[in-house]
Amino acid sequence: EADIYQTPRYLVIGTGKKITLECSQTMGHDKMYWYQQDPGMELHLIHYSYGVNSTEKGDLSSESTVSRIRTEHFPLTLESARPSHTSQYLCASRDVSGYTFGSGTRLTVV
Amino acid sequence: DQQVKQNSPSLSVQEGRISILNCDYTNSMFDYFLWYKKYPAEGPTFLISISSIKDKNEDGRFTVFLNKSAKHLSLHIVPSQPGDSAVYFCAASAQNNDMRFGAGTRLTVKP
């Protein structure tokens, strides 16, 4: 039973489209993260939040934006998708014992 | 600056044998280390962790060893099973700060 949910699981969209990747967790965790992962590459942190109305950019520069209006919800938005955005996007939340990841969204921009 | 390194992108072992996955880190402030397992099209799931006050932690078939002087940790899986085939990520954090992940090692266990 997943405590962190990502939708959609798979998405194929055209260049220039605006998309929002959804992430919700039911554990009440304050800290949430978005990672981007290409095959064979490490997980790159692109955004994180330590609580409501708190968002920061991560290690990897990203053209996406995030918002944190509610504790349980941490959506990621691409205003104008490009083929270079094709990747897997993983959302996570954490407590003192570690991270819980969602199932990921595999995005393909054509 | 990659602070957590998994230098072997892939590993193949026979069922029943031992799998050893390695991880090196550069930040001497790291004090908590975890291994995550990831199947295709799924998010990583927690496997096992170790604190820097220990040098070994065991959970069933999985054992993690930490060598602080070498800044090296390893995950041993014995005996390996085909269901263990997945990508394994090493992660580390310093004083409960955000974690840094390695690039992962793809383990294939052959029947």
XYZ file of C-alpha atoms in Angstrom:
221
model
C 0.000 0.000 0.000
C 1.650 3.178 -1.240
C 1.775 6.198 1.023
C 3.059 8.485 -1.689
C 1.318 8.726 -5.002
C 2.452 10.056 -8.335
C 0.281 10.607 -11.377
C 0.443 9.989 -14.222
C 2.726 6.939 -14.342
C 3.468 7.487 -18.024
C 3.016 10.565 -20.179
C 3.793 11.287 -23.810
C 3.272 14.883 -24.851
C 4.200 17.228 -27.650
C 6.825 19.923 -27.498
C 5.616 23.213 -26.073
C 2.850 21.754 -23.938
C 2.400 22.693 -20.299
C 2.257 19.749 -17.918
C 1.919 19.181 -14.201
C 3.180 16.043 -12.505
C 1.245 15.295 -9.351
C 2.676 14.025 -6.070
C 0.750 13.439 -2.861
C 1.701 11.772 0.414
C -0.457 10.714 3.332
C 2.276 10.438 5.967
C 2.289 14.052 7.075
C 5.954 14.474 6.155
C 7.179 18.052 5.988
C 10.110 17.325 3.671
C 9.386 16.448 0.069
C 11.628 16.114 -2.978
C 11.606 15.802 -6.740
C 14.336 13.811 -8.440
C 15.068 13.348 -12.110
C 16.679 10.173 -13.300
C 17.942 9.159 -16.718
C 18.796 5.488 -17.340
C 22.100 4.530 -15.754
C 22.462 7.905 -14.113
C 22.212 8.970 -10.508
C 19.109 10.522 -9.051
C 19.438 14.260 -9.480
C 17.658 16.476 -6.979
C 15.762 19.179 -8.867
C 13.445 20.611 -6.185
C 12.746 20.215 -2.503
C 10.453 21.595 0.151
C 10.747 21.610 3.921
C 7.146 22.553 4.497
C 4.173 24.564 3.323
C 5.139 27.619 1.270
C 8.784 26.507 1.268
C 10.385 25.463 -2.023
C 14.005 25.393 -3.147
C 15.897 24.420 -6.269
C 18.089 21.359 -6.035
C 21.502 20.436 -7.346
C 20.459 19.998 -10.953
C 19.242 23.013 -12.841
C 15.710 22.446 -14.018
C 13.250 24.481 -16.026
C 10.420 23.125 -13.926
C 8.700 24.829 -11.006
C 7.040 23.455 -7.883
C 4.548 24.612 -5.298
C 3.716 23.528 -1.753
C 0.387 24.958 -0.714
C -0.568 21.918 1.359
C 1.663 19.561 3.323
C 0.495 16.521 1.417
C 0.754 17.935 -2.100
C 3.920 18.828 -4.064
C 3.200 19.206 -7.799
C 5.866 19.864 -10.428
C 5.085 21.948 -13.506
C 6.805 22.305 -16.861
C 5.508 25.435 -18.599
C 6.775 24.421 -22.035
C 7.954 20.866 -22.437
C 10.941 20.041 -24.655
C 12.467 16.731 -25.762
C 15.343 17.349 -23.324
C 12.786 16.994 -20.510
C 12.275 13.352 -21.400
C 13.182 11.461 -18.233
C 11.812 9.710 -15.191
C 10.631 11.998 -12.397
C 10.549 10.614 -8.863
C 8.822 12.259 -5.920
C 9.816 11.432 -2.349
C 9.039 12.462 1.185
C 11.098 11.758 4.246
C 11.147 11.417 7.975
C 14.042 10.615 10.310
C 14.242 7.017 9.128
C 14.668 7.807 5.443
C 12.924 8.464 2.183
C 9.720 7.045 0.775
C 9.499 7.261 -2.983
C 6.547 7.332 -5.307
C 6.361 5.055 -8.324
C 7.603 7.781 -10.611
C 6.364 9.433 -13.796
C 8.062 8.513 -17.013
C 7.782 11.534 -19.270
C 8.427 11.477 -23.005
C 8.329 14.721 -24.945
C 8.067 14.268 -28.696
C 30.297 17.112 -7.541
C 29.272 13.506 -7.076
C 29.608 12.767 -3.373
C 28.322 9.204 -3.601
C 29.778 6.961 -6.255
C 28.792 3.538 -7.460
C 31.475 2.728 -9.973
C 29.988 -0.505 -11.250
C 26.962 0.187 -13.441
C 26.081 -3.481 -13.616
C 26.729 -6.812 -11.929
C 25.705 -10.306 -12.945
C 25.767 -13.285 -10.575
C 24.468 -16.828 -10.540
C 21.501 -17.738 -8.380
C 22.627 -18.945 -4.971
C 25.921 -17.067 -5.091
C 26.845 -13.917 -3.223
C 26.206 -10.485 -4.750
C 28.464 -7.659 -3.581
C 27.543 -4.116 -4.501
C 29.991 -1.352 -3.696
C 29.649 2.325 -2.901
C 32.236 5.021 -2.177
C 31.664 8.453 -0.740
C 33.741 11.595 -0.420
C 32.025 13.580 2.318
C 33.480 12.651 5.709
C 30.465 14.271 7.383
C 28.119 11.555 6.137
C 26.851 9.599 9.118
C 23.888 7.658 7.791
C 23.853 5.356 4.800
C 21.059 3.516 3.050
C 20.539 1.119 0.196
C 17.480 1.365 -2.006
C 16.235 -1.157 -4.526
C 14.447 -0.117 -7.694
C 12.487 -2.230 -10.139
C 11.726 -0.856 -13.621
C 8.829 1.602 -13.743
C 8.706 1.789 -9.942
C 10.159 4.135 -7.357
C 13.084 3.074 -5.165
C 12.179 1.202 -1.992
C 14.186 1.156 1.191
C 16.276 -1.960 1.713
C 18.697 -1.547 4.588
C 20.561 1.208 6.406
C 23.570 1.687 8.631
C 24.650 4.408 10.992
C 28.263 5.532 11.155
C 28.548 4.218 14.705
C 28.324 0.686 13.308
C 30.401 -1.213 10.799
C 27.863 -3.890 9.969
C 24.113 -4.284 9.816
C 22.359 -7.465 8.851
C 18.777 -8.119 7.803
C 18.072 -11.599 6.532
C 19.952 -12.183 3.296
C 21.137 -8.574 3.198
C 24.180 -7.238 5.033
C 25.687 -3.787 4.750
C 29.311 -3.178 5.714
C 30.737 0.247 6.408
C 34.440 1.098 6.315
C 34.654 4.690 7.492
C 38.404 5.023 7.063
C 38.082 4.016 3.413
C 34.788 5.886 2.972
C 33.376 2.726 1.506
C 30.294 0.661 2.045
C 29.089 -2.511 0.477
C 25.883 -4.492 0.279
C 26.095 -8.264 0.384
C 23.206 -10.417 -0.746
C 23.517 -14.094 0.016
C 22.184 -16.272 -1.383
C 21.194 -14.237 -4.420
C 17.795 -14.937 -5.959
C 16.388 -14.029 -9.395
C 13.892 -11.712 -7.658
C 16.824 -9.655 -6.428
C 17.439 -8.482 -9.983
C 16.972 -4.717 -9.809
C 18.905 -1.467 -9.665
C 20.455 -0.789 -6.258
C 21.126 2.769 -5.134
C 23.464 3.760 -2.358
C 22.546 6.925 -0.440
C 24.207 8.956 2.285
C 23.365 11.905 4.478
C 25.072 14.099 7.052
C 23.327 14.856 10.358
C 19.855 14.273 9.031
C 20.377 16.558 6.054
C 19.196 15.715 2.575
C 20.503 12.542 1.069
C 22.828 12.134 -1.867
C 22.358 9.165 -4.144
C 24.757 7.212 -6.279
C 24.130 6.336 -9.913
C 22.970 2.840 -9.079
C 24.176 -0.651 -9.942
C 22.007 -2.954 -12.017
C 22.113 -6.434 -10.512
C 21.102 -9.412 -12.620
C 20.752 -12.758 -10.889
C 20.712 -15.611 -13.383
C 18.769 -18.797 -12.626
